[in-house]
Amino acid sequence: MALTKKKDDFLQASLELIHEKGFKATTMRDIAEKMGFDVSNSYNYIKSKQDILELFLFRTSQEFHIAMDNILASSYPADEKLKLVISAHIQVAAKKPLEVGLMVNEWRNLKEPKYSEYVALRSLYEQKMAALITEGIAKNTFKEMDVRVATAVILSSIRWLYDTYADNKDAMNPVELERQIFGLLLKGVAS
């Protein structure tokens, strides 16, 4: 087995344990036991448990930011952009529920300076969503509303979606989930 495959297996086992037990309760020994080797072998794949958290959080955050940036740069009207953002969230949550779960539940366990970097990324993403809503209001695509409240409601509504897929292999089809979320959220913002 190639080192890359072993590292991927190690990271996946780490992710599953953190999902099951929580970041603080998961130890490098737990991960090594799940992999069937001595704890000292764990350090062939990663320097620390903190590095595992950083890797998943920043990689998944980057995926969300790239999707958001591409959507915002498109020529679609604001309501279509919002649909695309929601769709991107659902697709990532369906494909990577445990990684998204870390973003929701475990980011507070980052240590400085990574904690501040991650908080800045979260804030930037919220600013991008607010800019999208502001654009829609300015073009009368969305009704007049408090942008901060709308941003918080939309993001909190789609943040939990990872849980639909994390432990449930028979979860709702992502396309069907999109249809339902669009109906619930967009009727609340449509002009």
mmCIF file with all atom_site columns, C-alpha atoms in Angstrom:
data_model
loop_
_atom_site.group_PDB
_atom_site.id
_atom_site.type_symbol
_atom_site.label_atom_id
_atom_site.label_alt_id
_atom_site.label_comp_id
_atom_site.label_asym_id
_atom_site.label_entity_id
_atom_site.label_seq_id
_atom_site.pdbx_PDB_ins_code
_atom_site.Cartn_x
_atom_site.Cartn_y
_atom_site.Cartn_z
_atom_site.occupancy
_atom_site.B_iso_or_equiv
_atom_site.pdbx_formal_charge
_atom_site.auth_seq_id
_atom_site.auth_comp_id
_atom_site.auth_asym_id
_atom_site.auth_atom_id
_atom_site.pdbx_PDB_model_num
ATOM 1   C CA . MET A 1 1   ? 0.000   0.000  0.000   1.00 0.00 ? 1   MET A CA 1
ATOM 2   C CA . ALA A 1 2   ? 1.420   3.358  -1.049  1.00 0.00 ? 2   ALA A CA 1
ATOM 3   C CA . LEU A 1 3   ? 2.195   5.934  1.632   1.00 0.00 ? 3   LEU A CA 1
ATOM 4   C CA . THR A 1 4   ? -0.415  8.281  0.146   1.00 0.00 ? 4   THR A CA 1
ATOM 5   C CA . LYS A 1 5   ? -3.117  5.604  0.449   1.00 0.00 ? 5   LYS A CA 1
ATOM 6   C CA . LYS A 1 6   ? -2.020  4.842  4.019   1.00 0.00 ? 6   LYS A CA 1
ATOM 7   C CA . LYS A 1 7   ? -2.087  8.538  4.887   1.00 0.00 ? 7   LYS A CA 1
ATOM 8   C CA . ASP A 1 8   ? -5.559  8.902  3.367   1.00 0.00 ? 8   ASP A CA 1
ATOM 9   C CA . ASP A 1 9   ? -6.736  5.883  5.399   1.00 0.00 ? 9   ASP A CA 1
ATOM 10  C CA . PHE A 1 10  ? -5.160  7.376  8.522   1.00 0.00 ? 10  PHE A CA 1
ATOM 11  C CA . LEU A 1 11  ? -6.842  10.734 7.966   1.00 0.00 ? 11  LEU A CA 1
ATOM 12  C CA . GLN A 1 12  ? -10.206 9.084  7.271   1.00 0.00 ? 12  GLN A CA 1
ATOM 13  C CA . ALA A 1 13  ? -9.938  7.011  10.459  1.00 0.00 ? 13  ALA A CA 1
ATOM 14  C CA . SER A 1 14  ? -9.053  10.189 12.372  1.00 0.00 ? 14  SER A CA 1
ATOM 15  C CA . LEU A 1 15  ? -12.028 12.018 10.919  1.00 0.00 ? 15  LEU A CA 1
ATOM 16  C CA . GLU A 1 16  ? -14.408 9.181  11.826  1.00 0.00 ? 16  GLU A CA 1
ATOM 17  C CA . LEU A 1 17  ? -13.135 8.999  15.406  1.00 0.00 ? 17  LEU A CA 1
ATOM 18  C CA . ILE A 1 18  ? -13.353 12.751 15.873  1.00 0.00 ? 18  ILE A CA 1
ATOM 19  C CA . HIS A 1 19  ? -16.914 12.610 14.568  1.00 0.00 ? 19  HIS A CA 1
ATOM 20  C CA . GLU A 1 20  ? -17.787 9.788  16.982  1.00 0.00 ? 20  GLU A CA 1
ATOM 21  C CA . LYS A 1 21  ? -15.982 10.994 20.110  1.00 0.00 ? 21  LYS A CA 1
ATOM 22  C CA . GLY A 1 22  ? -15.332 14.680 19.559  1.00 0.00 ? 22  GLY A CA 1
ATOM 23  C CA . PHE A 1 23  ? -11.972 16.327 18.980  1.00 0.00 ? 23  PHE A CA 1
ATOM 24  C CA . LYS A 1 24  ? -10.967 16.679 22.618  1.00 0.00 ? 24  LYS A CA 1
ATOM 25  C CA . ALA A 1 25  ? -11.862 13.081 23.507  1.00 0.00 ? 25  ALA A CA 1
ATOM 26  C CA . THR A 1 26  ? -10.049 11.559 20.523  1.00 0.00 ? 26  THR A CA 1
ATOM 27  C CA . THR A 1 27  ? -6.409  10.704 21.132  1.00 0.00 ? 27  THR A CA 1
ATOM 28  C CA . MET A 1 28  ? -3.591  9.769  18.790  1.00 0.00 ? 28  MET A CA 1
ATOM 29  C CA . ARG A 1 29  ? -3.630  6.408  20.574  1.00 0.00 ? 29  ARG A CA 1
ATOM 30  C CA . ASP A 1 30  ? -7.298  5.931  19.605  1.00 0.00 ? 30  ASP A CA 1
ATOM 31  C CA . ILE A 1 31  ? -6.465  6.652  15.986  1.00 0.00 ? 31  ILE A CA 1
ATOM 32  C CA . ALA A 1 32  ? -3.483  4.291  16.016  1.00 0.00 ? 32  ALA A CA 1
ATOM 33  C CA . GLU A 1 33  ? -5.599  1.532  17.561  1.00 0.00 ? 33  GLU A CA 1
ATOM 34  C CA . LYS A 1 34  ? -8.256  1.999  14.896  1.00 0.00 ? 34  LYS A CA 1
ATOM 35  C CA . MET A 1 35  ? -5.534  1.705  12.255  1.00 0.00 ? 35  MET A CA 1
ATOM 36  C CA . GLY A 1 36  ? -3.981  -1.323 13.972  1.00 0.00 ? 36  GLY A CA 1
ATOM 37  C CA . PHE A 1 37  ? -0.542  0.077  14.659  1.00 0.00 ? 37  PHE A CA 1
ATOM 38  C CA . ASP A 1 38  ? 1.546   1.648  17.436  1.00 0.00 ? 38  ASP A CA 1
ATOM 39  C CA . VAL A 1 39  ? 0.937   5.277  18.309  1.00 0.00 ? 39  VAL A CA 1
ATOM 40  C CA . SER A 1 40  ? 4.489   6.135  17.231  1.00 0.00 ? 40  SER A CA 1
ATOM 41  C CA . ASN A 1 41  ? 3.562   5.161  13.663  1.00 0.00 ? 41  ASN A CA 1
ATOM 42  C CA . SER A 1 42  ? 0.873   7.874  13.661  1.00 0.00 ? 42  SER A CA 1
ATOM 43  C CA . TYR A 1 43  ? 3.567   10.502 13.464  1.00 0.00 ? 43  TYR A CA 1
ATOM 44  C CA . ASN A 1 44  ? 4.638   9.141  10.074  1.00 0.00 ? 44  ASN A CA 1
ATOM 45  C CA . TYR A 1 45  ? 1.409   10.624 8.720   1.00 0.00 ? 45  TYR A CA 1
ATOM 46  C CA . ILE A 1 46  ? 0.820   13.774 10.746  1.00 0.00 ? 46  ILE A CA 1
ATOM 47  C CA . LYS A 1 47  ? 2.654   15.787 13.408  1.00 0.00 ? 47  LYS A CA 1
ATOM 48  C CA . SER A 1 48  ? -0.246  16.193 15.803  1.00 0.00 ? 48  SER A CA 1
ATOM 49  C CA . LYS A 1 49  ? -3.972  15.893 16.292  1.00 0.00 ? 49  LYS A CA 1
ATOM 50  C CA . GLN A 1 50  ? -4.123  19.672 15.851  1.00 0.00 ? 50  GLN A CA 1
ATOM 51  C CA . ASP A 1 51  ? -2.660  19.269 12.355  1.00 0.00 ? 51  ASP A CA 1
ATOM 52  C CA . ILE A 1 52  ? -5.494  16.888 11.467  1.00 0.00 ? 52  ILE A CA 1
ATOM 53  C CA . LEU A 1 53  ? -8.067  19.460 12.527  1.00 0.00 ? 53  LEU A CA 1
ATOM 54  C CA . GLU A 1 54  ? -6.293  22.253 10.648  1.00 0.00 ? 54  GLU A CA 1
ATOM 55  C CA . LEU A 1 55  ? -5.985  20.180 7.489   1.00 0.00 ? 55  LEU A CA 1
ATOM 56  C CA . PHE A 1 56  ? -9.669  19.324 7.295   1.00 0.00 ? 56  PHE A CA 1
ATOM 57  C CA . LEU A 1 57  ? -10.970 22.728 8.390   1.00 0.00 ? 57  LEU A CA 1
ATOM 58  C CA . PHE A 1 58  ? -8.889  24.810 6.029   1.00 0.00 ? 58  PHE A CA 1
ATOM 59  C CA . ARG A 1 59  ? -9.255  22.445 3.061   1.00 0.00 ? 59  ARG A CA 1
ATOM 60  C CA . THR A 1 60  ? -13.050 22.315 3.395   1.00 0.00 ? 60  THR A CA 1
ATOM 61  C CA . SER A 1 61  ? -13.288 26.046 4.021   1.00 0.00 ? 61  SER A CA 1
ATOM 62  C CA . GLN A 1 62  ? -11.300 26.657 0.844   1.00 0.00 ? 62  GLN A CA 1
ATOM 63  C CA . GLU A 1 63  ? -13.763 24.490 -1.085  1.00 0.00 ? 63  GLU A CA 1
ATOM 64  C CA . PHE A 1 64  ? -16.668 26.627 0.140   1.00 0.00 ? 64  PHE A CA 1
ATOM 65  C CA . HIS A 1 65  ? -14.827 29.883 -0.624  1.00 0.00 ? 65  HIS A CA 1
ATOM 66  C CA . ILE A 1 66  ? -13.915 28.788 -4.162  1.00 0.00 ? 66  ILE A CA 1
ATOM 67  C CA . ALA A 1 67  ? -17.526 27.877 -4.878  1.00 0.00 ? 67  ALA A CA 1
ATOM 68  C CA . MET A 1 68  ? -18.781 31.170 -3.405  1.00 0.00 ? 68  MET A CA 1
ATOM 69  C CA . ASP A 1 69  ? -16.226 33.235 -5.349  1.00 0.00 ? 69  ASP A CA 1
ATOM 70  C CA . ASN A 1 70  ? -17.112 31.540 -8.637  1.00 0.00 ? 70  ASN A CA 1
ATOM 71  C CA . ILE A 1 71  ? -20.807 32.082 -8.011  1.00 0.00 ? 71  ILE A CA 1
ATOM 72  C CA . LEU A 1 72  ? -20.382 35.729 -7.033  1.00 0.00 ? 72  LEU A CA 1
ATOM 73  C CA . ALA A 1 73  ? -18.247 36.360 -10.143 1.00 0.00 ? 73  ALA A CA 1
ATOM 74  C CA . SER A 1 74  ? -20.941 34.912 -12.405 1.00 0.00 ? 74  SER A CA 1
ATOM 75  C CA . SER A 1 75  ? -23.424 37.009 -14.378 1.00 0.00 ? 75  SER A CA 1
ATOM 76  C CA . TYR A 1 76  ? -26.437 35.263 -12.826 1.00 0.00 ? 76  TYR A CA 1
ATOM 77  C CA . PRO A 1 77  ? -28.998 37.395 -10.988 1.00 0.00 ? 77  PRO A CA 1
ATOM 78  C CA . ALA A 1 78  ? -28.835 37.401 -7.184  1.00 0.00 ? 78  ALA A CA 1
ATOM 79  C CA . ASP A 1 79  ? -31.643 34.883 -6.682  1.00 0.00 ? 79  ASP A CA 1
ATOM 80  C CA . GLU A 1 80  ? -29.900 32.355 -8.957  1.00 0.00 ? 80  GLU A CA 1
ATOM 81  C CA . LYS A 1 81  ? -26.595 33.029 -7.211  1.00 0.00 ? 81  LYS A CA 1
ATOM 82  C CA . LEU A 1 82  ? -28.247 32.327 -3.871  1.00 0.00 ? 82  LEU A CA 1
ATOM 83  C CA . LYS A 1 83  ? -29.633 29.052 -5.225  1.00 0.00 ? 83  LYS A CA 1
ATOM 84  C CA . LEU A 1 84  ? -26.161 28.106 -6.431  1.00 0.00 ? 84  LEU A CA 1
ATOM 85  C CA . VAL A 1 85  ? -24.626 28.905 -3.031  1.00 0.00 ? 85  VAL A CA 1
ATOM 86  C CA . ILE A 1 86  ? -27.223 26.762 -1.277  1.00 0.00 ? 86  ILE A CA 1
ATOM 87  C CA . SER A 1 87  ? -26.656 24.008 -3.831  1.00 0.00 ? 87  SER A CA 1
ATOM 88  C CA . ALA A 1 88  ? -22.889 24.149 -3.272  1.00 0.00 ? 88  ALA A CA 1
ATOM 89  C CA . HIS A 1 89  ? -23.424 23.798 0.490   1.00 0.00 ? 89  HIS A CA 1
ATOM 90  C CA . ILE A 1 90  ? -25.695 20.811 0.038   1.00 0.00 ? 90  ILE A CA 1
ATOM 91  C CA . GLN A 1 91  ? -23.331 19.114 -2.411  1.00 0.00 ? 91  GLN A CA 1
ATOM 92  C CA . VAL A 1 92  ? -20.316 19.524 -0.120  1.00 0.00 ? 92  VAL A CA 1
ATOM 93  C CA . ALA A 1 93  ? -22.347 18.409 2.907   1.00 0.00 ? 93  ALA A CA 1
ATOM 94  C CA . ALA A 1 94  ? -23.508 15.321 1.020   1.00 0.00 ? 94  ALA A CA 1
ATOM 95  C CA . LYS A 1 95  ? -19.993 14.408 -0.168  1.00 0.00 ? 95  LYS A CA 1
ATOM 96  C CA . LYS A 1 96  ? -18.038 15.429 2.934   1.00 0.00 ? 96  LYS A CA 1
ATOM 97  C CA . PRO A 1 97  ? -20.393 15.396 5.918   1.00 0.00 ? 97  PRO A CA 1
ATOM 98  C CA . LEU A 1 98  ? -17.734 14.643 8.516   1.00 0.00 ? 98  LEU A CA 1
ATOM 99  C CA . GLU A 1 99  ? -15.497 17.450 7.281   1.00 0.00 ? 99  GLU A CA 1
ATOM 100 C CA . VAL A 1 100 ? -18.408 19.898 7.347   1.00 0.00 ? 100 VAL A CA 1
ATOM 101 C CA . GLY A 1 101 ? -19.256 18.600 10.819  1.00 0.00 ? 101 GLY A CA 1
ATOM 102 C CA . LEU A 1 102 ? -15.783 19.658 11.958  1.00 0.00 ? 102 LEU A CA 1
ATOM 103 C CA . MET A 1 103 ? -16.466 23.132 10.584  1.00 0.00 ? 103 MET A CA 1
ATOM 104 C CA . VAL A 1 104 ? -19.661 23.375 12.598  1.00 0.00 ? 104 VAL A CA 1
ATOM 105 C CA . ASN A 1 105 ? -18.624 21.656 15.823  1.00 0.00 ? 105 ASN A CA 1
ATOM 106 C CA . GLU A 1 106 ? -14.868 21.549 16.268  1.00 0.00 ? 106 GLU A CA 1
ATOM 107 C CA . TRP A 1 107 ? -13.320 24.733 14.880  1.00 0.00 ? 107 TRP A CA 1
ATOM 108 C CA . ARG A 1 108 ? -13.170 26.249 18.359  1.00 0.00 ? 108 ARG A CA 1
ATOM 109 C CA . ASN A 1 109 ? -10.485 23.675 19.205  1.00 0.00 ? 109 ASN A CA 1
ATOM 110 C CA . LEU A 1 110 ? -7.960  25.292 16.871  1.00 0.00 ? 110 LEU A CA 1
ATOM 111 C CA . LYS A 1 111 ? -4.957  26.862 18.536  1.00 0.00 ? 111 LYS A CA 1
ATOM 112 C CA . GLU A 1 112 ? -3.504  30.263 17.699  1.00 0.00 ? 112 GLU A CA 1
ATOM 113 C CA . PRO A 1 113 ? -2.595  31.499 15.168  1.00 0.00 ? 113 PRO A CA 1
ATOM 114 C CA . LYS A 1 114 ? -4.792  29.060 13.191  1.00 0.00 ? 114 LYS A CA 1
ATOM 115 C CA . TYR A 1 115 ? -7.827  29.895 15.329  1.00 0.00 ? 115 TYR A CA 1
ATOM 116 C CA . SER A 1 116 ? -7.704  33.578 14.313  1.00 0.00 ? 116 SER A CA 1
ATOM 117 C CA . GLU A 1 117 ? -7.040  32.660 10.677  1.00 0.00 ? 117 GLU A CA 1
ATOM 118 C CA . TYR A 1 118 ? -10.073 30.401 10.640  1.00 0.00 ? 118 TYR A CA 1
ATOM 119 C CA . VAL A 1 119 ? -12.315 32.961 12.347  1.00 0.00 ? 119 VAL A CA 1
ATOM 120 C CA . ALA A 1 120 ? -11.249 35.459 9.675   1.00 0.00 ? 120 ALA A CA 1
ATOM 121 C CA . LEU A 1 121 ? -12.196 32.969 6.931   1.00 0.00 ? 121 LEU A CA 1
ATOM 122 C CA . ARG A 1 122 ? -15.615 32.398 8.512   1.00 0.00 ? 122 ARG A CA 1
ATOM 123 C CA . SER A 1 123 ? -16.158 36.143 8.761   1.00 0.00 ? 123 SER A CA 1
ATOM 124 C CA . LEU A 1 124 ? -15.099 36.644 5.145   1.00 0.00 ? 124 LEU A CA 1
ATOM 125 C CA . TYR A 1 125 ? -17.557 33.988 3.998   1.00 0.00 ? 125 TYR A CA 1
ATOM 126 C CA . GLU A 1 126 ? -20.352 35.705 5.930   1.00 0.00 ? 126 GLU A CA 1
ATOM 127 C CA . GLN A 1 127 ? -19.364 39.012 4.302   1.00 0.00 ? 127 GLN A CA 1
ATOM 128 C CA . LYS A 1 128 ? -19.598 37.396 0.865   1.00 0.00 ? 128 LYS A CA 1
ATOM 129 C CA . MET A 1 129 ? -23.081 36.097 1.654   1.00 0.00 ? 129 MET A CA 1
ATOM 130 C CA . ALA A 1 130 ? -24.085 39.551 2.933   1.00 0.00 ? 130 ALA A CA 1
ATOM 131 C CA . ALA A 1 131 ? -22.780 41.111 -0.289  1.00 0.00 ? 131 ALA A CA 1
ATOM 132 C CA . LEU A 1 132 ? -24.922 38.693 -2.304  1.00 0.00 ? 132 LEU A CA 1
ATOM 133 C CA . ILE A 1 133 ? -28.018 39.600 -0.294  1.00 0.00 ? 133 ILE A CA 1
ATOM 134 C CA . THR A 1 134 ? -27.207 43.315 -0.573  1.00 0.00 ? 134 THR A CA 1
ATOM 135 C CA . GLU A 1 135 ? -26.871 42.912 -4.350  1.00 0.00 ? 135 GLU A CA 1
ATOM 136 C CA . GLY A 1 136 ? -30.286 41.248 -4.502  1.00 0.00 ? 136 GLY A CA 1
ATOM 137 C CA . ILE A 1 137 ? -31.898 43.996 -2.437  1.00 0.00 ? 137 ILE A CA 1
ATOM 138 C CA . ALA A 1 138 ? -30.295 46.733 -4.565  1.00 0.00 ? 138 ALA A CA 1
ATOM 139 C CA . LYS A 1 139 ? -31.669 45.146 -7.752  1.00 0.00 ? 139 LYS A CA 1
ATOM 140 C CA . ASN A 1 140 ? -35.118 44.530 -6.218  1.00 0.00 ? 140 ASN A CA 1
ATOM 141 C CA . THR A 1 141 ? -34.656 40.776 -6.590  1.00 0.00 ? 141 THR A CA 1
ATOM 142 C CA . PHE A 1 142 ? -34.959 40.439 -2.809  1.00 0.00 ? 142 PHE A CA 1
ATOM 143 C CA . LYS A 1 143 ? -37.257 42.457 -0.608  1.00 0.00 ? 143 LYS A CA 1
ATOM 144 C CA . GLU A 1 144 ? -35.899 45.088 1.766   1.00 0.00 ? 144 GLU A CA 1
ATOM 145 C CA . MET A 1 145 ? -34.558 43.357 4.905   1.00 0.00 ? 145 MET A CA 1
ATOM 146 C CA . ASP A 1 146 ? -31.838 43.497 7.519   1.00 0.00 ? 146 ASP A CA 1
ATOM 147 C CA . VAL A 1 147 ? -28.844 41.999 5.718   1.00 0.00 ? 147 VAL A CA 1
ATOM 148 C CA . ARG A 1 148 ? -27.204 40.769 8.943   1.00 0.00 ? 148 ARG A CA 1
ATOM 149 C CA . VAL A 1 149 ? -30.322 38.882 9.979   1.00 0.00 ? 149 VAL A CA 1
ATOM 150 C CA . ALA A 1 150 ? -30.863 37.428 6.498   1.00 0.00 ? 150 ALA A CA 1
ATOM 151 C CA . THR A 1 151 ? -27.228 36.300 6.319   1.00 0.00 ? 151 THR A CA 1
ATOM 152 C CA . ALA A 1 152 ? -27.412 34.649 9.730   1.00 0.00 ? 152 ALA A CA 1
ATOM 153 C CA . VAL A 1 153 ? -30.714 32.906 8.957   1.00 0.00 ? 153 VAL A CA 1
ATOM 154 C CA . ILE A 1 154 ? -29.572 31.545 5.593   1.00 0.00 ? 154 ILE A CA 1
ATOM 155 C CA . LEU A 1 155 ? -26.167 30.371 6.828   1.00 0.00 ? 155 LEU A CA 1
ATOM 156 C CA . SER A 1 156 ? -27.559 28.806 9.988   1.00 0.00 ? 156 SER A CA 1
ATOM 157 C CA . SER A 1 157 ? -30.237 27.061 7.927   1.00 0.00 ? 157 SER A CA 1
ATOM 158 C CA . ILE A 1 158 ? -27.715 25.383 5.645   1.00 0.00 ? 158 ILE A CA 1
ATOM 159 C CA . ARG A 1 159 ? -24.947 24.821 8.202   1.00 0.00 ? 159 ARG A CA 1
ATOM 160 C CA . TRP A 1 160 ? -26.703 21.832 9.791   1.00 0.00 ? 160 TRP A CA 1
ATOM 161 C CA . LEU A 1 161 ? -27.143 19.924 6.516   1.00 0.00 ? 161 LEU A CA 1
ATOM 162 C CA . TYR A 1 162 ? -24.005 17.828 7.055   1.00 0.00 ? 162 TYR A CA 1
ATOM 163 C CA . ASP A 1 163 ? -25.862 16.021 9.836   1.00 0.00 ? 163 ASP A CA 1
ATOM 164 C CA . THR A 1 164 ? -28.347 14.661 7.306   1.00 0.00 ? 164 THR A CA 1
ATOM 165 C CA . TYR A 1 165 ? -25.510 12.696 5.702   1.00 0.00 ? 165 TYR A CA 1
ATOM 166 C CA . ALA A 1 166 ? -23.015 12.078 8.527   1.00 0.00 ? 166 ALA A CA 1
ATOM 167 C CA . ASP A 1 167 ? -24.557 8.954  10.028  1.00 0.00 ? 167 ASP A CA 1
ATOM 168 C CA . ASN A 1 168 ? -27.330 8.188  7.596   1.00 0.00 ? 168 ASN A CA 1
ATOM 169 C CA . LYS A 1 169 ? -26.349 6.242  4.498   1.00 0.00 ? 169 LYS A CA 1
ATOM 170 C CA . ASP A 1 170 ? -29.991 6.403  3.324   1.00 0.00 ? 170 ASP A CA 1
ATOM 171 C CA . ALA A 1 171 ? -30.116 10.192 3.547   1.00 0.00 ? 171 ALA A CA 1
ATOM 172 C CA . MET A 1 172 ? -32.280 12.277 1.278   1.00 0.00 ? 172 MET A CA 1
ATOM 173 C CA . ASN A 1 173 ? -31.109 12.738 -2.281  1.00 0.00 ? 173 ASN A CA 1
ATOM 174 C CA . PRO A 1 174 ? -29.139 16.037 -2.359  1.00 0.00 ? 174 PRO A CA 1
ATOM 175 C CA . VAL A 1 175 ? -31.154 17.287 -5.330  1.00 0.00 ? 175 VAL A CA 1
ATOM 176 C CA . GLU A 1 176 ? -34.428 16.710 -3.464  1.00 0.00 ? 176 GLU A CA 1
ATOM 177 C CA . LEU A 1 177 ? -32.993 18.403 -0.379  1.00 0.00 ? 177 LEU A CA 1
ATOM 178 C CA . GLU A 1 178 ? -32.045 21.384 -2.542  1.00 0.00 ? 178 GLU A CA 1
ATOM 179 C CA . ARG A 1 179 ? -35.611 21.666 -3.825  1.00 0.00 ? 179 ARG A CA 1
ATOM 180 C CA . GLN A 1 180 ? -37.015 21.696 -0.303  1.00 0.00 ? 180 GLN A CA 1
ATOM 181 C CA . ILE A 1 181 ? -34.433 24.162 1.046   1.00 0.00 ? 181 ILE A CA 1
ATOM 182 C CA . PHE A 1 182 ? -34.988 26.481 -1.938  1.00 0.00 ? 182 PHE A CA 1
ATOM 183 C CA . GLY A 1 183 ? -38.703 26.479 -1.249  1.00 0.00 ? 183 GLY A CA 1
ATOM 184 C CA . LEU A 1 184 ? -38.234 27.271 2.417   1.00 0.00 ? 184 LEU A CA 1
ATOM 185 C CA . LEU A 1 185 ? -35.519 29.893 2.148   1.00 0.00 ? 185 LEU A CA 1
ATOM 186 C CA . LEU A 1 186 ? -36.172 31.637 -1.137  1.00 0.00 ? 186 LEU A CA 1
ATOM 187 C CA . LYS A 1 187 ? -39.840 32.299 -0.564  1.00 0.00 ? 187 LYS A CA 1
ATOM 188 C CA . GLY A 1 188 ? -38.728 34.244 2.482   1.00 0.00 ? 188 GLY A CA 1
ATOM 189 C CA . VAL A 1 189 ? -36.406 36.523 0.493   1.00 0.00 ? 189 VAL A CA 1
ATOM 190 C CA . ALA A 1 190 ? -38.153 36.817 -2.872  1.00 0.00 ? 190 ALA A CA 1
ATOM 191 C CA . SER A 1 191 ? -39.309 40.266 -3.892  1.00 0.00 ? 191 SER A CA 1
#
